PDB file of C-alpha atoms in Angstrom:
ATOM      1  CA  UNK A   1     -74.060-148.938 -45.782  1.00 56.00           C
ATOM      2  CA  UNK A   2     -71.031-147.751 -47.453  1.00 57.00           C
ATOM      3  CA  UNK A   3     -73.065-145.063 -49.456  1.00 59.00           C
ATOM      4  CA  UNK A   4     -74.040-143.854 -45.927  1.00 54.00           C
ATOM      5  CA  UNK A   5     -70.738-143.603 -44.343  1.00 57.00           C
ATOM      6  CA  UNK A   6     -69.582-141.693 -47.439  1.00 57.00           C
ATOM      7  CA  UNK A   7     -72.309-139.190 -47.233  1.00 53.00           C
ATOM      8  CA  UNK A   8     -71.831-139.388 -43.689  1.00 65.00           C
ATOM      9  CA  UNK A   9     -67.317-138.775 -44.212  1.00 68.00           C
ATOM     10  CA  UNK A  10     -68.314-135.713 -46.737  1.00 65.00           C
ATOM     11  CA  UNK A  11     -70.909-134.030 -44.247  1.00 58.00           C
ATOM     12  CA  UNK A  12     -67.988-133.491 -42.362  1.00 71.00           C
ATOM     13  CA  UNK A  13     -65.882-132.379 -44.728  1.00 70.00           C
ATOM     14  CA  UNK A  14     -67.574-130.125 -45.518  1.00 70.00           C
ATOM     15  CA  UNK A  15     -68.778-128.751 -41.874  1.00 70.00           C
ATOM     16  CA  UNK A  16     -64.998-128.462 -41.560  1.00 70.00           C
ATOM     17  CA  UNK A  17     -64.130-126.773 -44.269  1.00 66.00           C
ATOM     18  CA  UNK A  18     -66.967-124.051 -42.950  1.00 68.00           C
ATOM     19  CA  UNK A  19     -65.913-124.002 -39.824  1.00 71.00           C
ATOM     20  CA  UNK A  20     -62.430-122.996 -41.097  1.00 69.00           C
ATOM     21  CA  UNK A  21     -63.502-120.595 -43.175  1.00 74.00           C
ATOM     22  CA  UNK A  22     -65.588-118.619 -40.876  1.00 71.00           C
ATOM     23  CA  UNK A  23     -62.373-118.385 -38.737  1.00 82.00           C
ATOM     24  CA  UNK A  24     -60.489-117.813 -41.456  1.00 74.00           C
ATOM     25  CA  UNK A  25     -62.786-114.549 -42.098  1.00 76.00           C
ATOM     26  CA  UNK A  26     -62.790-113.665 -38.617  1.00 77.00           C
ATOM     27  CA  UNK A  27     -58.965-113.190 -38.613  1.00 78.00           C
ATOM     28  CA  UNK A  28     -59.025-111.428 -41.904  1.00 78.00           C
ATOM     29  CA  UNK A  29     -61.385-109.096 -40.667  1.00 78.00           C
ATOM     30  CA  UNK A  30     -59.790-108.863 -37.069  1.00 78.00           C
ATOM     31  CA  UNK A  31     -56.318-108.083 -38.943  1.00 75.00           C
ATOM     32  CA  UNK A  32     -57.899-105.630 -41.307  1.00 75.00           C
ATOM     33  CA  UNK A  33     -59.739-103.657 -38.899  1.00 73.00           C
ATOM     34  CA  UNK A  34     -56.313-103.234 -37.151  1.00 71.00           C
ATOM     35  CA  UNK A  35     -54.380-101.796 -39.664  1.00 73.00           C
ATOM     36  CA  UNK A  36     -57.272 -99.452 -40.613  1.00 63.00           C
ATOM     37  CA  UNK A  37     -57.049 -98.732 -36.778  1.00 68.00           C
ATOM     38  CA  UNK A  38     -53.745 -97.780 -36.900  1.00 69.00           C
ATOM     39  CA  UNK A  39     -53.510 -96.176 -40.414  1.00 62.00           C
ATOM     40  CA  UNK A  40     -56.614 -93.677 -39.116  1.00 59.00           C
ATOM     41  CA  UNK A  41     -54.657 -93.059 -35.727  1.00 60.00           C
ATOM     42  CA  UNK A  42     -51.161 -92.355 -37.563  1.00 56.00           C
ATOM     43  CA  UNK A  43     -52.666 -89.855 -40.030  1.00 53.00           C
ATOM     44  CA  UNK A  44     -54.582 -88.056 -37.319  1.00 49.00           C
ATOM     45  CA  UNK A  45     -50.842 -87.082 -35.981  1.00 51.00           C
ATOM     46  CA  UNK A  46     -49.390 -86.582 -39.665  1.00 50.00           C
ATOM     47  CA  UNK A  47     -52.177 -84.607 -41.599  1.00 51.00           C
ATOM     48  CA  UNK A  48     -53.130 -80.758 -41.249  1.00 52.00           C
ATOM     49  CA  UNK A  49     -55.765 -78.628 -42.889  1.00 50.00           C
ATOM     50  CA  UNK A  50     -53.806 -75.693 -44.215  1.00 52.00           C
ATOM     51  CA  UNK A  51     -56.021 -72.824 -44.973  1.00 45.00           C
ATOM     52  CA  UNK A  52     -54.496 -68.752 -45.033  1.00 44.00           C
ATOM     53  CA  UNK A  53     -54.900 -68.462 -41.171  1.00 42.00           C
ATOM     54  CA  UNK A  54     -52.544 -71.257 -40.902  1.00 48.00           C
ATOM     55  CA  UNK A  55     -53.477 -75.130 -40.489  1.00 51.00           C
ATOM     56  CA  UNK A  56     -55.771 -77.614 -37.676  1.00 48.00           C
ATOM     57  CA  UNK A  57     -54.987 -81.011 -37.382  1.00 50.00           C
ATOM     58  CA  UNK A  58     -57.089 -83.218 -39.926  1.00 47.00           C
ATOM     59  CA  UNK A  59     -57.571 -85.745 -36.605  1.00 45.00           C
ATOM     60  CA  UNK A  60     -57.731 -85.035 -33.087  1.00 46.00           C
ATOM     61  CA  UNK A  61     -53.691 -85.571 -31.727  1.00 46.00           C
ATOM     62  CA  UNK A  62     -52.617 -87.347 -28.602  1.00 49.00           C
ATOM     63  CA  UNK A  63     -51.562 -85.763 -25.432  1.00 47.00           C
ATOM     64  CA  UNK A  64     -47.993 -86.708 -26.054  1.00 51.00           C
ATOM     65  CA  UNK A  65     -47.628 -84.563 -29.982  1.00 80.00           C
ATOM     66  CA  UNK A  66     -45.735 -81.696 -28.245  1.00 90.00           C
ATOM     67  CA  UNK A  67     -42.577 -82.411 -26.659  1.00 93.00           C
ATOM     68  CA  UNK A  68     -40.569 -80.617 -23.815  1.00 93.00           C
ATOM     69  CA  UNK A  69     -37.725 -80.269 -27.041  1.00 94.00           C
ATOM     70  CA  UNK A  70     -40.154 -78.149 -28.767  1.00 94.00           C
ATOM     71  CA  UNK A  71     -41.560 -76.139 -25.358  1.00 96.00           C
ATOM     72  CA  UNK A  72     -37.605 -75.156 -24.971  1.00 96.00           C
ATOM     73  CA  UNK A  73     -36.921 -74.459 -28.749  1.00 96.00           C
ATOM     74  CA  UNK A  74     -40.777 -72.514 -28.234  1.00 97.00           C
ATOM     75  CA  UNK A  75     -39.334 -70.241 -25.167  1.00 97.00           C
ATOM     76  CA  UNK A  76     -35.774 -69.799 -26.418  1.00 97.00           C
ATOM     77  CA  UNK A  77     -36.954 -68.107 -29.740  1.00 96.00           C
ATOM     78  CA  UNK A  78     -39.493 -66.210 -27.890  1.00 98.00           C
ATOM     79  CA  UNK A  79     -37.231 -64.779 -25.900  1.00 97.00           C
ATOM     80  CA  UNK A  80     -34.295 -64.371 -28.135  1.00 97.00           C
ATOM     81  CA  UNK A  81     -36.595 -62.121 -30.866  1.00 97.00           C
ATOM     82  CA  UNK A  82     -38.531 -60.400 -28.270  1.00 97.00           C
ATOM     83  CA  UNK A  83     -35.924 -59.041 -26.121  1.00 97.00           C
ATOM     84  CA  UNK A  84     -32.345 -59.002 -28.761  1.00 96.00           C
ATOM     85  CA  UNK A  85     -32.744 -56.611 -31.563  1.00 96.00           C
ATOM     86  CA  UNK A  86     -31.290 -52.943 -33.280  1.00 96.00           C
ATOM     87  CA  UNK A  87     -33.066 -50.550 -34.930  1.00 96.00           C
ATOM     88  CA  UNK A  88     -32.796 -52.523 -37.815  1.00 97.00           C
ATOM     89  CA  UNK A  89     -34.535 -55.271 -36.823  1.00 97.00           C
ATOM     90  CA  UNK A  90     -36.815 -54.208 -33.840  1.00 97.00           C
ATOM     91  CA  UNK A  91     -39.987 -54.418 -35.883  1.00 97.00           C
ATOM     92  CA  UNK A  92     -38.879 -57.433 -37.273  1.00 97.00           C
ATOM     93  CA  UNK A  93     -38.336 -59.255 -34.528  1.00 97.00           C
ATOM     94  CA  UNK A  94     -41.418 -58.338 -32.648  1.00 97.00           C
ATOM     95  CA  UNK A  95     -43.402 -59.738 -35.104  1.00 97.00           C
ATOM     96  CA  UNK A  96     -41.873 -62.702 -35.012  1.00 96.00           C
ATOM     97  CA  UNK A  97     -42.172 -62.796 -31.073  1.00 97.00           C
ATOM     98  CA  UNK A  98     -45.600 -61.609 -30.679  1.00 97.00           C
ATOM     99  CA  UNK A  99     -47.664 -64.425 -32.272  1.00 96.00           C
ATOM    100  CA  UNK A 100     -46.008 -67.045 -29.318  1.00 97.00           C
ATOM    101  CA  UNK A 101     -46.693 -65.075 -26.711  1.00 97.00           C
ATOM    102  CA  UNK A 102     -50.569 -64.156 -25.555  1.00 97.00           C
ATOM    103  CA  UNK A 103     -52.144 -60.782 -25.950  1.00 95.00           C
ATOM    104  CA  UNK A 104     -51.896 -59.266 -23.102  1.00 95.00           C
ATOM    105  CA  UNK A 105     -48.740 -60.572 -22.417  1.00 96.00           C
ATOM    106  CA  UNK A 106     -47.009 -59.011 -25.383  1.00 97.00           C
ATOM    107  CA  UNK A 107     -48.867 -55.925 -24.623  1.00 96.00           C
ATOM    108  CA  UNK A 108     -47.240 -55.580 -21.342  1.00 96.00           C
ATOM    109  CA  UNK A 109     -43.542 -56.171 -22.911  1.00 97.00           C
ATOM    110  CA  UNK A 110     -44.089 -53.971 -26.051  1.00 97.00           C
ATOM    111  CA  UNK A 111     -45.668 -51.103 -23.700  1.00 96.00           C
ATOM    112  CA  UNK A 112     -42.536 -51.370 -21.472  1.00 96.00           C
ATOM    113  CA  UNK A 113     -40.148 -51.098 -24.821  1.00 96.00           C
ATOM    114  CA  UNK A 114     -42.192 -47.922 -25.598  1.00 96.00           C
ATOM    115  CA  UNK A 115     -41.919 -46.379 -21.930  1.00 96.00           C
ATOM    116  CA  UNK A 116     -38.156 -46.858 -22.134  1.00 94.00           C
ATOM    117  CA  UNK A 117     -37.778 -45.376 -25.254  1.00 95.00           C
ATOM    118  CA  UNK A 118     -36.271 -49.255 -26.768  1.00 96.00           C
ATOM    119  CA  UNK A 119     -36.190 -48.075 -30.293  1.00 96.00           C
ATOM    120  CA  UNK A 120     -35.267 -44.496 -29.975  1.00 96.00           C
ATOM    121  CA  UNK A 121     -32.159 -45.565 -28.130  1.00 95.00           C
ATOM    122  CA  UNK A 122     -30.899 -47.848 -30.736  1.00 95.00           C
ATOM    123  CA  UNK A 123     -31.106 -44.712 -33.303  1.00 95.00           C
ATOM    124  CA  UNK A 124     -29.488 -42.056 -30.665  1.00 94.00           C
ATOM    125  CA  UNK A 125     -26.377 -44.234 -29.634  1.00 93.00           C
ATOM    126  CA  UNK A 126     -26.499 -46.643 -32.443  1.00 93.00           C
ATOM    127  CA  UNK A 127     -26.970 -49.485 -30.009  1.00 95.00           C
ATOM    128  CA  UNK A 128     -27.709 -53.204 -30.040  1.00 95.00           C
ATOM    129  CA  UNK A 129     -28.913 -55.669 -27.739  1.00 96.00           C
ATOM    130  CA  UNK A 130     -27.559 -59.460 -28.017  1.00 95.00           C
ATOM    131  CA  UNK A 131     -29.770 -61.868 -25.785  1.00 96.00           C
ATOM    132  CA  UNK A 132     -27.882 -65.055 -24.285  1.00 94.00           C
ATOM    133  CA  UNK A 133     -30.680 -67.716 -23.223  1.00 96.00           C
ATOM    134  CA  UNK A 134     -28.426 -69.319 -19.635  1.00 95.00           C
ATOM    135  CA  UNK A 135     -31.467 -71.750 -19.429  1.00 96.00           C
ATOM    136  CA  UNK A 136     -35.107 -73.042 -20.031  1.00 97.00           C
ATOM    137  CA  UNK A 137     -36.982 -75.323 -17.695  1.00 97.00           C
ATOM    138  CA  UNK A 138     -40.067 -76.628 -18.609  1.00 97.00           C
ATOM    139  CA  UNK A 139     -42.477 -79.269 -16.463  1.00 96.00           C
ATOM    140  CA  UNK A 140     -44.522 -80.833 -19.003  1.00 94.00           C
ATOM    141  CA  UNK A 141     -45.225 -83.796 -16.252  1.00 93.00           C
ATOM    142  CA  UNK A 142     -48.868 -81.854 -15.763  1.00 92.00           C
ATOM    143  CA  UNK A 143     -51.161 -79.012 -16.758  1.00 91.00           C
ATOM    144  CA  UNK A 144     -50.924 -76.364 -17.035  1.00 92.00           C
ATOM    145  CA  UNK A 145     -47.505 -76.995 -18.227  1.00 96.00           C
ATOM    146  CA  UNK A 146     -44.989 -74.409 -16.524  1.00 97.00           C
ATOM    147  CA  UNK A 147     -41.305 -73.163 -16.754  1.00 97.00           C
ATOM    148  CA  UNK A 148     -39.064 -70.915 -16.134  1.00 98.00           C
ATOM    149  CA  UNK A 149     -36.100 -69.110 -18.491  1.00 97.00           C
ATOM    150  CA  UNK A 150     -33.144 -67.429 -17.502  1.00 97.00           C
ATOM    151  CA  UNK A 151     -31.310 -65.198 -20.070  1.00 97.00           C
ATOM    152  CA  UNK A 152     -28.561 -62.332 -20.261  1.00 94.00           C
ATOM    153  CA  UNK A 153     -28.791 -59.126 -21.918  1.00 94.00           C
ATOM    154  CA  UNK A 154     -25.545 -57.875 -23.699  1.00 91.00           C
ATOM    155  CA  UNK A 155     -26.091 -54.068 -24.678  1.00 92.00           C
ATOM    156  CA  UNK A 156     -23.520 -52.883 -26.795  1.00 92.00           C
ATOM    157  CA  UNK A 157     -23.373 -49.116 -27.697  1.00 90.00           C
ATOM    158  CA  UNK A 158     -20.815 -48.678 -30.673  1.00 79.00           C
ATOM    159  CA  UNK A 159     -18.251 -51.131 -29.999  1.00 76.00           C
ATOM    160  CA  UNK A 160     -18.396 -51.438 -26.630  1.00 85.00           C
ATOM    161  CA  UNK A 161     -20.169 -53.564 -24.352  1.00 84.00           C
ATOM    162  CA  UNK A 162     -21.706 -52.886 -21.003  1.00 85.00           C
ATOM    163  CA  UNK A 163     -22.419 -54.884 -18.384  1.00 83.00           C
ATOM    164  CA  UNK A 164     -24.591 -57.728 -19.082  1.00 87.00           C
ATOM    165  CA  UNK A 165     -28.145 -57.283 -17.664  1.00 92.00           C
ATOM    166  CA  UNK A 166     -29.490 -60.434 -16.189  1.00 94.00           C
ATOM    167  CA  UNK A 167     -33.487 -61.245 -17.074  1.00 96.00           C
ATOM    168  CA  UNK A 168     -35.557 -63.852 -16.390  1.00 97.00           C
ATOM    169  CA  UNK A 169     -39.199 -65.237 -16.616  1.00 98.00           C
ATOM    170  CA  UNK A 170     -42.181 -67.733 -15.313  1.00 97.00           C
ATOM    171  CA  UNK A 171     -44.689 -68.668 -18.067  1.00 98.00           C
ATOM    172  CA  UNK A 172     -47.241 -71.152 -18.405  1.00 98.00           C
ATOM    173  CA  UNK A 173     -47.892 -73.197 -21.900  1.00 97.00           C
ATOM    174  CA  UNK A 174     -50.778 -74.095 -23.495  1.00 96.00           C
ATOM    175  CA  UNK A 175     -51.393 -75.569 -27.056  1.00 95.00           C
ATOM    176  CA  UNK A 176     -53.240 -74.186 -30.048  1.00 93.00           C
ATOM    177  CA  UNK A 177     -53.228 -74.666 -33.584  1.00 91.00           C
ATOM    178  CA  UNK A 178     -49.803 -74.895 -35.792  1.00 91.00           C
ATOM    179  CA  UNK A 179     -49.047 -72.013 -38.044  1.00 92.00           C
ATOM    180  CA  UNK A 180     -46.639 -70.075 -40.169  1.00 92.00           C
ATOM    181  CA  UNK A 181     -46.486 -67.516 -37.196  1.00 92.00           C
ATOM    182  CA  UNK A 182     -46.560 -70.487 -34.607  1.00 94.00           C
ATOM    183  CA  UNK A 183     -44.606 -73.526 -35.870  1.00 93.00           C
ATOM    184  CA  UNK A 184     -44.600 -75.385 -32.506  1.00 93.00           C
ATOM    185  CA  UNK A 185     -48.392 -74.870 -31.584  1.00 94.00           C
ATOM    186  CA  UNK A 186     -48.017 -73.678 -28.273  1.00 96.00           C
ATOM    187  CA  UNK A 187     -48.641 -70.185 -26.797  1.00 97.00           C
ATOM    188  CA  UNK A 188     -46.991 -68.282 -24.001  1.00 98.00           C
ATOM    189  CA  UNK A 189     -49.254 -67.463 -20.923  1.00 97.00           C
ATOM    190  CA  UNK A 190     -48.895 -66.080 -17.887  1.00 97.00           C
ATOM    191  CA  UNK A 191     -45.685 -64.412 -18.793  1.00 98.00           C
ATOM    192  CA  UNK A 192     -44.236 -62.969 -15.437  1.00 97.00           C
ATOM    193  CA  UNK A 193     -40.423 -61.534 -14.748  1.00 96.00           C
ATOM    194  CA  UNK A 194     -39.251 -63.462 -11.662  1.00 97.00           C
ATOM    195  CA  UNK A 195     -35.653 -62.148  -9.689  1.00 95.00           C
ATOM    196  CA  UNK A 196     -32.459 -63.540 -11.607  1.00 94.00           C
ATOM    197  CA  UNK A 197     -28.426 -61.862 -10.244  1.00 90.00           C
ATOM    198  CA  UNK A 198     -26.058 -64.740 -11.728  1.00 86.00           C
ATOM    199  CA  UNK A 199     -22.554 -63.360 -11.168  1.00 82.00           C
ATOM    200  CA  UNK A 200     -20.025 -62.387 -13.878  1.00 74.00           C
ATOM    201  CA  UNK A 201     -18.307 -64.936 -15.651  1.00 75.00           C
ATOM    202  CA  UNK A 202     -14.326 -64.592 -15.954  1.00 78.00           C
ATOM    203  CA  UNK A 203     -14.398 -64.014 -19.236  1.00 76.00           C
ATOM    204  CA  UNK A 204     -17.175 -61.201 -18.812  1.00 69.00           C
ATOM    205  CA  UNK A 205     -15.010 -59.734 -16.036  1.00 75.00           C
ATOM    206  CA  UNK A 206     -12.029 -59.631 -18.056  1.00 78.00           C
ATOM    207  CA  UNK A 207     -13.845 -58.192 -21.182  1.00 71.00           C
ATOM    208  CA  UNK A 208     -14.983 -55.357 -19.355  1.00 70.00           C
ATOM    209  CA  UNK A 209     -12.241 -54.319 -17.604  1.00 73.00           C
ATOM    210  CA  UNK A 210     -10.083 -54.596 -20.705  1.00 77.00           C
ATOM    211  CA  UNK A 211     -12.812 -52.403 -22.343  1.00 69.00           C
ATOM    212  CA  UNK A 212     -12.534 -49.852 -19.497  1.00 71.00           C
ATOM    213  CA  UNK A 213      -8.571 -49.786 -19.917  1.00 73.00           C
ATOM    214  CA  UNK A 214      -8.849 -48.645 -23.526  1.00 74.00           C
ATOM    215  CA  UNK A 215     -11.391 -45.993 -22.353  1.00 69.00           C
ATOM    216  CA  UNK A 216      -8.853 -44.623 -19.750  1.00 72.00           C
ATOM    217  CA  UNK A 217      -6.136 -44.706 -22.397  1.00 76.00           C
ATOM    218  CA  UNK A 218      -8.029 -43.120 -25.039  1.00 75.00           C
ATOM    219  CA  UNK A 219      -9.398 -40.661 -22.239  1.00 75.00           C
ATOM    220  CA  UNK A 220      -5.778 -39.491 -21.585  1.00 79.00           C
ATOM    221  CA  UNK A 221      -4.522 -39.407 -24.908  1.00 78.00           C
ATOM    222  CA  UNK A 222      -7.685 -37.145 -25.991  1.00 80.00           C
ATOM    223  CA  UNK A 223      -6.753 -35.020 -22.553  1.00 81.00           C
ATOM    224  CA  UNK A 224      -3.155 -34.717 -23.929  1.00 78.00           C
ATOM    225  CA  UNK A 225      -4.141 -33.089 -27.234  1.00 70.00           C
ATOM    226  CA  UNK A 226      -5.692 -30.505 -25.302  1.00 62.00           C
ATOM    227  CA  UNK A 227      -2.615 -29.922 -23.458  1.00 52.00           C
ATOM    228  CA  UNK A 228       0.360 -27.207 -24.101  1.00 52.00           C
ATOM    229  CA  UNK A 229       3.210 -28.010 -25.922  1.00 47.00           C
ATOM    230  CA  UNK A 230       6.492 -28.474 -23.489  1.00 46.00           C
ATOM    231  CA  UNK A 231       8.349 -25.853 -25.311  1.00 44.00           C
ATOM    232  CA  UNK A 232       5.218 -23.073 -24.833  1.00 42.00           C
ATOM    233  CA  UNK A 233       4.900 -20.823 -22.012  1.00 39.00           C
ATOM    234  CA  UNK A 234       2.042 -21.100 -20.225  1.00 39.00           C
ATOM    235  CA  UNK A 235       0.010 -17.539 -20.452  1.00 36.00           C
ATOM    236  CA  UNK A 236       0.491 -15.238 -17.571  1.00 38.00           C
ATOM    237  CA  UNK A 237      -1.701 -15.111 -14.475  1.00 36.00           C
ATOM    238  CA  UNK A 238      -3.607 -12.398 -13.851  1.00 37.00           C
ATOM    239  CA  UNK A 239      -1.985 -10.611 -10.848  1.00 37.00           C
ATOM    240  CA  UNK A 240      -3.403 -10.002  -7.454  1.00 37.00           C
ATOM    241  CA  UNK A 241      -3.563  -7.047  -5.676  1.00 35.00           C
ATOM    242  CA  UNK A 242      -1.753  -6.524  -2.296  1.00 37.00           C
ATOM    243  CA  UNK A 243      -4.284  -5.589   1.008  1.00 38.00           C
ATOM    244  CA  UNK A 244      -4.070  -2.460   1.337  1.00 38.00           C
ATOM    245  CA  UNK A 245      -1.589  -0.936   4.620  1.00 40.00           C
ATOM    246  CA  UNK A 246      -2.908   1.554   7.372  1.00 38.00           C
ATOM    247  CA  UNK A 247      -3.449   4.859   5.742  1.00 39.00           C
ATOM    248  CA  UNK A 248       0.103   7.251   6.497  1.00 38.00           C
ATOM    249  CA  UNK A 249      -0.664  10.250   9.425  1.00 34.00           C
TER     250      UNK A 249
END
C-alpha cells in the first residue's frame, strides 16, 4: 500500500511539474513573439534603403510617420527657395525648390519667372527678392492632405525697398519616398495662387516713407547742382518782336 501511494504522490509530481512547464513555454514564447513584434514594427519606421536615387523605407511606415511639423517646415522651404532669390542664387535655389513641388507645378512657376524676365531683372537693376512666410496651414486630419500659405515679397533694388508684394497659395500633399532632394518625403500638388491683400504693418509704413524722404532729399540736392550759382547772371532772353503798327499814309 504505501509503495502505491508513493507511486501514486510522484505521478503527480510529475504531471505538475509538466503542466507548469508547458505554461511556462507558452509565456516564453507569448513574450518572445512580442518583442520580435515590436522590434520588426520599430525598424520598419527607423530603417531606409539608400541607393543613388535616394532611399525607400526597409518596412512599410504607419499613417502617422509624417507630421503636420514637417508639412509646414515642407511648404515654408518650398516657398522661401522658390520665390526669394538674386542673380546669384536663382539657379540655386530653384533646384532646391523644384524636387518638392510636382512637375507640372514647377513648370507653371518657372515658365512665369521666364515670362517676367525674373533673372534678367536681378542683373539690370541689381535686385533681390527676400520672401517673408506670414503663415502655413496645413489639415492633415484627412486625405488628400491640404493647406494653404501666405507669404510677403520684399523686392529690394539697390538699397532700397519697395513695397512688399503680398503672395499666397493652396496646395495639396502627398507622400513619396525620402531623399537628398526631398528630406521630408512629401510632394507639393495642386499648387494654385489663391487672393492674399494683408495691409502694411507700421513698421513697413514707416520704412517706406522714410525711404521716400531720402529720395526727395537726394532728388533736390541732385536738382541744386544743376542750378546757377547766386552770384551768376542768368543768360539773356532772347527778345521778342513788337506787332507790327498800321502801315503810315
Amino acid at each position: 500500500m504505501d509503495s502505491a501511494k508513493d507511486l501514486s504522490t510522484s505521478f503527480s509530481t510529475m504531471r505538475n511539474l509538466a503542466l507548469g512547464s508547458v505554461i511556462a513555454l507558452l509565456l516564453v514564447a507569448l513574450a518572445s513573439g512580442f518583442l520580435v513584434y515590436r522590434a520588426y514594427e520599430n525598424s520598419g519606421k527607423r530603417v531606409y534603403v539608400v541607393s543613388q536615387t535616394g532611399s525607400v523605407a526597409a518596412l512599410s511606415a504607419g499613417t502617422d510617420a509624417h507630421t503636420a511639423y514637417e508639412a509646414r517646415n515642407l511648404v515654408r522651404q518650398f516657398m522661401q527657395t522658390m520665390f526669394g532669390h538674386d542673380q546669384y542664387t536663382y539657379k540655386a535655389n530653384l533646384d532646391a525648390a523644384l524636387p518638392l513641388i510636382e512637375g507640372r507645378g514647377g513648370r507653371r512657376i518657372y515658365e512665369g519667372f521666364t515670362r517676367g524676365q525674373v533673372l534678367q531683372n536681378y542683373e539690370r537693376y541689381a535686385a533681390r527678392n527676400v520672401v517673408t512666410v506670414d503663415s502655413v496651414l496645413v489639415d492633415m486630419s484627412k486625405r488628400p492632405w491640404a493647406g494653404q500659405v501666405y507669404i510677403k515679397q520684399r523686392i529690394f533694388i539697390g538699397g532700397q525697398q519697395k513695397e512688399p508684394l503680398p503672395l499666397a497659395a493652396k496646395f495639396n500633399l502627398e507622400e513619396t519616398n525620402r531623399s537628398d532632394a526631398n528630406p521630408y518625403g512629401l510632394l507639393i500638388t495642386n499648387f494654385d495662387y489663391i487672393p492674399y491683400t494683408p495691409t502694411l504693418t507700421r513698421e513697413e509704413t514707416e520704412l517706406l516713407q522714410s525711404q521716400e524722404a531720402d529720395r526727395q532729399r537726394r532728388l533736390q540736392e541732385a536738382q541744386s547742382g544743376l542750378a546757377p550759382a547766386p552770384d551768376e547772371a542768368p543768360a539773356p532772353a532772347a527778345a521778342t518782336r513788337a506787332p507790327a503798327g498800321p502801315a503810315p499814309r
